[in-house]
Short mmCIF file of C-alpha atoms and ligand atoms in Angstrom, two decimals:
data_model
loop_
_atom_site.label_atom_id
_atom_site.label_comp_id
_atom_site.label_asym_id
_atom_site.label_seq_id
_atom_site.Cartn_x
_atom_site.Cartn_y
_atom_site.Cartn_z
CA MET S 1 19.53 6.66 30.84
CA LEU S 2 18.81 3.98 28.30
CA PRO S 3 15.23 2.52 28.73
CA LYS S 4 15.57 -1.98 30.34
CA ALA S 5 14.99 -3.82 26.82
CA TRP S 6 17.71 -2.19 25.78
CA ASP S 7 20.51 -3.30 28.11
CA ASN S 8 19.85 -6.89 26.46
CA GLY S 9 22.65 -6.11 24.22
CA VAL S 10 21.15 -4.33 21.88
CA MET S 11 22.81 -0.76 22.21
CA LYS S 12 20.33 2.00 20.96
CA ASN S 13 19.97 5.60 22.02
CA ARG S 14 16.61 6.77 19.86
CA LYS S 15 13.28 7.07 21.81
CA PRO S 16 11.02 4.15 21.40
CA LEU S 17 7.08 5.21 19.66
CA MET S 18 4.55 3.04 20.11
CA ALA S 19 1.65 4.09 17.32
CA ALA S 20 -1.63 2.91 17.33
CA ASN S 21 -3.45 3.30 13.85
CA TRP S 22 -7.20 2.93 14.51
CA LYS S 23 -7.54 2.78 10.56
CA MET S 24 -11.90 3.22 10.14
CA ASN S 25 -12.40 1.68 13.80
CA LEU S 26 -14.81 2.93 16.98
CA SER S 27 -17.34 5.24 17.15
CA LEU S 28 -16.96 8.16 19.87
CA ASP S 29 -18.49 6.55 22.73
CA GLU S 30 -15.31 3.55 22.02
CA ALA S 31 -12.83 5.89 21.47
CA GLY S 32 -13.84 8.15 24.54
CA ASP S 33 -13.49 4.54 26.48
CA LEU S 34 -10.31 3.69 24.78
CA LEU S 35 -8.34 6.45 25.50
CA ASN S 36 -9.63 7.69 28.69
CA ARG S 37 -8.46 4.43 29.66
CA VAL S 38 -4.53 4.80 28.01
CA LYS S 39 -4.45 8.04 29.55
CA LYS S 40 -5.19 6.46 33.46
CA ALA S 41 -2.47 3.59 32.88
CA GLU S 42 0.62 4.10 34.62
CA ILE S 43 2.91 4.71 31.26
CA ASP S 44 6.80 5.40 32.16
CA PHE S 45 7.22 8.51 29.11
CA ASN S 46 11.16 8.43 30.09
CA ARG S 47 11.01 5.28 28.38
CA VAL S 48 8.51 5.12 25.60
CA ASP S 49 6.69 7.70 23.87
CA VAL S 50 3.00 6.93 22.82
CA LEU S 51 0.94 7.79 19.08
CA VAL S 52 -3.19 8.27 18.84
CA ALA S 53 -4.07 7.83 15.54
CA PRO S 54 -7.84 8.43 15.53
CA PRO S 55 -10.61 8.73 12.76
CA PHE S 56 -10.92 12.22 12.08
CA THR S 57 -14.13 12.25 13.91
CA SER S 58 -12.88 11.84 16.96
CA LEU S 59 -8.99 13.75 16.65
CA GLN S 60 -11.50 16.61 18.37
CA LEU S 61 -11.91 14.88 21.38
CA ALA S 62 -8.49 12.97 21.37
CA LYS S 63 -7.38 16.42 21.64
CA LYS S 64 -9.54 16.99 24.70
CA LEU S 65 -9.11 14.32 26.49
CA LEU S 66 -4.90 13.90 25.56
CA THR S 67 -4.35 16.83 26.45
CA GLY S 68 -1.52 18.31 28.83
CA THR S 69 -1.51 14.16 29.02
CA SER S 70 2.43 13.52 26.56
CA ILE S 71 0.80 10.80 24.89
CA LEU S 72 0.49 12.11 21.33
CA ILE S 73 -1.88 13.06 18.93
CA ALA S 74 -1.67 12.19 14.82
CA ALA S 75 -4.07 11.71 12.05
CA GLN S 76 -4.24 9.61 9.38
CA ASN S 77 -4.47 10.79 6.02
CA MET S 78 -4.49 14.26 5.26
CA HIS S 79 -3.99 16.62 1.51
CA TRP S 80 -0.43 18.53 0.66
CA GLU S 81 -2.76 22.02 0.19
CA ALA S 82 -3.76 24.36 2.87
CA LYS S 83 -7.58 24.63 2.37
CA GLY S 84 -9.75 25.17 -1.30
CA ALA S 85 -11.56 23.68 -3.58
CA PHE S 86 -10.68 19.67 -1.84
CA THR S 87 -13.83 17.78 -1.49
CA GLY S 88 -14.00 15.46 1.20
CA GLU S 89 -9.40 16.28 1.87
CA ILE S 90 -8.42 17.49 5.64
CA SER S 91 -5.27 20.28 5.24
CA PRO S 92 -1.62 19.92 7.48
CA LEU S 93 -3.34 23.09 9.84
CA MET S 94 -6.52 21.57 9.90
CA LEU S 95 -4.92 18.59 11.80
CA LYS S 96 -2.69 20.98 13.84
CA GLU S 97 -5.84 23.24 14.67
CA VAL S 98 -7.21 19.72 16.35
CA GLY S 99 -3.59 19.31 18.21
CA CYS S 100 -2.42 16.88 16.51
CA THR S 101 1.92 16.96 15.59
CA HIS S 102 1.83 14.10 13.99
CA VAL S 103 0.50 12.13 11.21
CA ILE S 104 0.70 9.26 9.12
CA LEU S 105 1.37 8.70 5.40
CA GLY S 106 2.10 6.62 2.76
CA HIS S 107 0.24 3.84 4.12
CA SER S 108 -0.27 0.85 2.59
CA GLU S 109 -3.97 0.51 2.52
CA ARG S 110 -3.61 4.67 0.98
CA ARG S 111 -1.37 3.27 -1.99
CA THR S 112 -3.35 0.47 -2.59
CA LEU S 113 -7.21 0.89 -2.27
CA PHE S 114 -6.72 4.47 -2.90
CA PHE S 115 -4.70 4.77 -5.63
CA GLU S 116 -1.47 7.15 -3.66
CA THR S 117 2.08 6.96 -5.52
CA SER S 118 4.52 7.44 -3.89
CA GLU S 119 4.81 10.70 -5.64
CA VAL S 120 1.53 12.00 -4.18
CA VAL S 121 3.07 10.52 -1.39
CA ASN S 122 6.99 12.68 -1.57
CA GLY S 123 4.43 15.98 -2.08
CA LYS S 124 2.28 14.98 1.29
CA VAL S 125 5.04 14.36 3.47
CA SER S 126 6.74 18.22 2.34
CA ALA S 127 3.51 19.80 3.28
CA ALA S 128 3.20 18.08 6.56
CA ILE S 129 6.29 19.47 6.96
CA GLU S 130 6.10 22.92 6.29
CA ALA S 131 3.24 22.93 7.83
CA GLY S 132 5.78 21.81 11.52
CA LEU S 133 3.76 18.15 11.44
CA ILE S 134 6.19 14.49 11.84
CA PRO S 135 4.60 12.49 9.22
CA ILE S 136 5.44 8.88 9.98
CA VAL S 137 5.82 7.76 7.07
CA CYS S 138 4.90 4.04 5.45
CA ILE S 139 7.10 1.75 2.99
CA GLY S 140 6.38 -1.68 2.45
CA GLU S 141 6.40 -4.87 0.10
CA THR S 142 3.56 -7.26 -0.96
CA LEU S 143 4.13 -10.81 -1.12
CA GLU S 144 4.63 -11.24 -4.59
CA GLU S 145 7.35 -8.65 -4.11
CA ARG S 146 9.04 -10.58 -1.47
CA GLU S 147 8.50 -14.16 -3.09
CA GLU S 148 10.29 -12.31 -6.44
CA GLU S 149 13.25 -11.06 -3.92
CA ARG S 150 12.31 -7.73 -4.61
CA THR S 151 11.62 -6.15 -1.05
CA LEU S 152 15.30 -4.30 -1.14
CA ASP S 153 13.99 -2.88 -4.51
CA ILE S 154 10.99 -2.17 -3.70
CA ILE S 155 11.81 -0.22 -0.33
CA ARG S 156 14.95 1.71 -2.21
CA SER S 157 12.54 3.52 -5.12
CA GLN S 158 9.49 3.90 -1.92
CA LEU S 159 12.48 6.06 -0.15
CA ASN S 160 13.51 7.32 -3.05
CA GLU S 161 10.25 8.40 -4.13
CA SER S 162 8.45 9.54 -1.16
CA LEU S 163 11.51 11.53 0.40
CA LYS S 164 12.20 13.07 -2.64
CA THR S 165 11.99 16.97 -1.87
CA SER S 166 11.70 16.52 2.41
CA CYS S 167 13.72 18.26 4.68
CA GLN S 168 15.25 20.33 2.87
CA GLN S 169 16.08 22.91 5.89
CA ARG S 170 16.32 20.37 8.86
CA SER S 171 17.63 16.81 8.69
CA LEU S 172 16.03 14.03 9.09
CA PRO S 173 15.48 12.64 11.97
CA GLU S 174 13.85 15.66 13.03
CA CYS S 175 11.40 15.78 10.67
CA VAL S 176 10.08 12.17 9.52
CA ILE S 177 9.54 9.07 11.30
CA LEU S 178 9.56 6.19 8.85
CA ALA S 179 7.89 2.38 9.39
CA TYR S 180 8.13 -0.42 7.72
CA GLU S 181 5.46 -2.12 6.98
CA PRO S 182 5.19 -5.57 4.80
CA VAL S 183 1.81 -5.62 3.14
CA TRP S 184 1.30 -8.90 3.09
CA SER S 185 1.75 -8.91 7.36
CA ILE S 186 -0.79 -6.49 7.99
CA GLY S 187 -4.49 -7.59 9.49
CA THR S 188 -2.74 -10.95 8.56
CA GLY S 189 -1.46 -12.18 11.74
CA ARG S 190 1.71 -12.83 10.17
CA THR S 191 3.82 -11.34 11.85
CA ALA S 192 7.99 -10.52 9.37
CA THR S 193 9.92 -12.73 11.92
CA SER S 194 12.56 -10.40 13.20
CA GLU S 195 15.62 -11.22 10.97
CA GLN S 196 13.19 -10.46 8.15
CA ALA S 197 12.11 -7.25 9.88
CA GLN S 198 15.62 -5.63 11.05
CA LYS S 199 17.00 -6.93 7.37
CA VAL S 200 14.92 -4.52 5.81
CA HIS S 201 15.96 -1.27 8.99
CA LEU S 202 19.32 -2.37 8.39
CA PHE S 203 18.32 -1.69 4.89
CA VAL S 204 16.19 1.91 5.33
CA ARG S 205 19.35 2.91 8.16
CA ARG S 206 21.89 2.20 5.41
CA TRP S 207 19.89 3.88 1.99
CA LEU S 208 19.53 7.35 4.43
CA ARG S 209 23.24 7.30 5.71
CA GLU S 210 24.09 7.57 1.49
CA ASN S 211 21.34 9.31 0.29
CA PHE S 212 21.16 12.40 3.65
CA ASP S 213 23.61 12.64 6.12
CA HIS S 214 25.10 9.89 8.16
CA ASP S 215 23.30 10.73 11.66
CA SER S 216 20.28 10.42 9.94
CA GLY S 217 20.93 6.72 9.35
CA ASP S 218 21.75 6.20 13.17
CA THR S 219 19.66 8.61 14.68
CA ILE S 220 16.27 8.01 12.97
CA ARG S 221 13.80 6.22 14.04
CA ILE S 222 11.84 3.40 11.71
CA LEU S 223 8.98 1.59 12.80
CA TYR S 224 7.95 -1.56 12.40
CA GLY S 225 4.29 -2.58 11.52
CA GLY S 226 1.96 -5.55 10.65
CA SER S 227 0.14 -7.90 13.00
CA VAL S 228 2.56 -6.61 16.08
CA ARG S 229 0.90 -8.51 19.46
CA PRO S 230 1.62 -7.84 23.02
CA ASP S 231 3.68 -11.27 22.38
CA ASN S 232 5.87 -10.47 19.66
CA ILE S 233 6.90 -7.41 20.59
CA ARG S 234 9.53 -8.26 22.66
CA GLU S 235 11.44 -10.08 20.31
CA LEU S 236 10.77 -7.40 18.03
CA MET S 237 12.66 -4.26 19.53
CA LEU S 238 15.34 -6.70 20.74
CA GLN S 239 16.24 -5.64 17.03
CA SER S 240 18.86 -3.24 17.19
CA GLY S 241 17.29 -1.62 13.99
CA ILE S 242 13.14 -1.62 15.29
CA ASP S 243 12.86 1.49 17.28
CA GLY S 244 8.84 0.72 17.96
CA ALA S 245 5.36 0.04 16.52
CA LEU S 246 2.71 1.16 14.23
CA ILE S 247 -0.28 -1.09 15.80
CA GLY S 248 -3.34 -1.79 13.85
CA GLY S 249 -5.71 -4.69 15.11
CA ALA S 250 -4.17 -4.61 18.83
CA SER S 251 -4.52 -1.53 18.82
CA LEU S 252 -8.67 -1.14 19.32
CA ARG S 253 -8.18 -3.12 23.39
CA ALA S 254 -6.82 -0.73 25.61
CA ASP S 255 -5.41 -4.45 27.37
CA SER S 256 -3.33 -5.73 24.59
CA PHE S 257 -2.13 -2.03 23.64
CA LEU S 258 -0.82 -1.88 27.45
CA SER S 259 1.21 -4.65 26.95
CA ILE S 260 2.71 -4.12 23.60
CA ILE S 261 3.04 0.06 25.28
CA SER S 262 4.92 -1.93 28.66
CA PHE S 263 6.88 -4.65 26.26
CA TYR S 264 10.07 -3.33 28.65
CA GLU S 265 8.56 -4.58 31.30
CA SER S 266 9.23 -7.64 30.06
P1 PGA H 301 -1.53 -4.45 12.14
O1 PGA H 301 -1.73 -2.78 11.61
O2 PGA H 301 -1.17 -3.97 13.65
O3 PGA H 301 -3.49 -4.83 12.62
O4 PGA H 301 -1.43 -5.78 11.46
C1 PGA H 301 -0.60 -2.30 11.06
C2 PGA H 301 -1.39 -1.41 10.29
O5 PGA H 301 -1.30 -1.44 9.50
O6 PGA H 301 -0.79 -0.06 10.23
#
């Protein structure tokens, strides 16, 4: 059965995913409280997948509280090596040990504040897949790039470089989720219009058809991220190319996160 919001003239057969990116927020107590609230909520997991990406220090707690539920756990970053002298880093296998099935990679805050290049992201994406984690690979343009009308060129080069060596054994939709996050809309309250987001999502699907097998463009999940809130999620989800959201600020409170998750009821 198609999710209700899909009946509205928008035909998608990809299951939506609502992913909470907590960034560097919440103490252990606050994390436990939020996780318990989300866990107790009535979520129709036939209609939507739900994922939380707490800081590393709360992953163990998330595993403890969420084991046996359908809520997925992700990390917000990782190193590409399995182990060794990499002070301050975390390996893919360590993330798996604490219950992660997914990992966010190439977030714009990592790219700009921690100088991660697409080449580094590419190495991490390959390592994640190799370890059996599903990377949520973020791409997006800055305000300056948008104003210079370079958005699609930037997206194309981020895709080319970040997915260069991915998924040689398996098809891309099985092993990667993409997230389009215009940098100018992250944490600014300025969401891309649904048309702006849709245009980029359709461009990414076309790129996938041309660079991977034809089905990838139709079956891969592409999330939108950047100032997603309860009052704009429905409009975004009505776009045929958008399959869910990567949510920062609004995922730190149970009421707003749960209201975004249940977008299909509105
Ligand atoms: P925001 O962050 O929802 O606070 O804009 C989104 C993100 O950075 O993933």
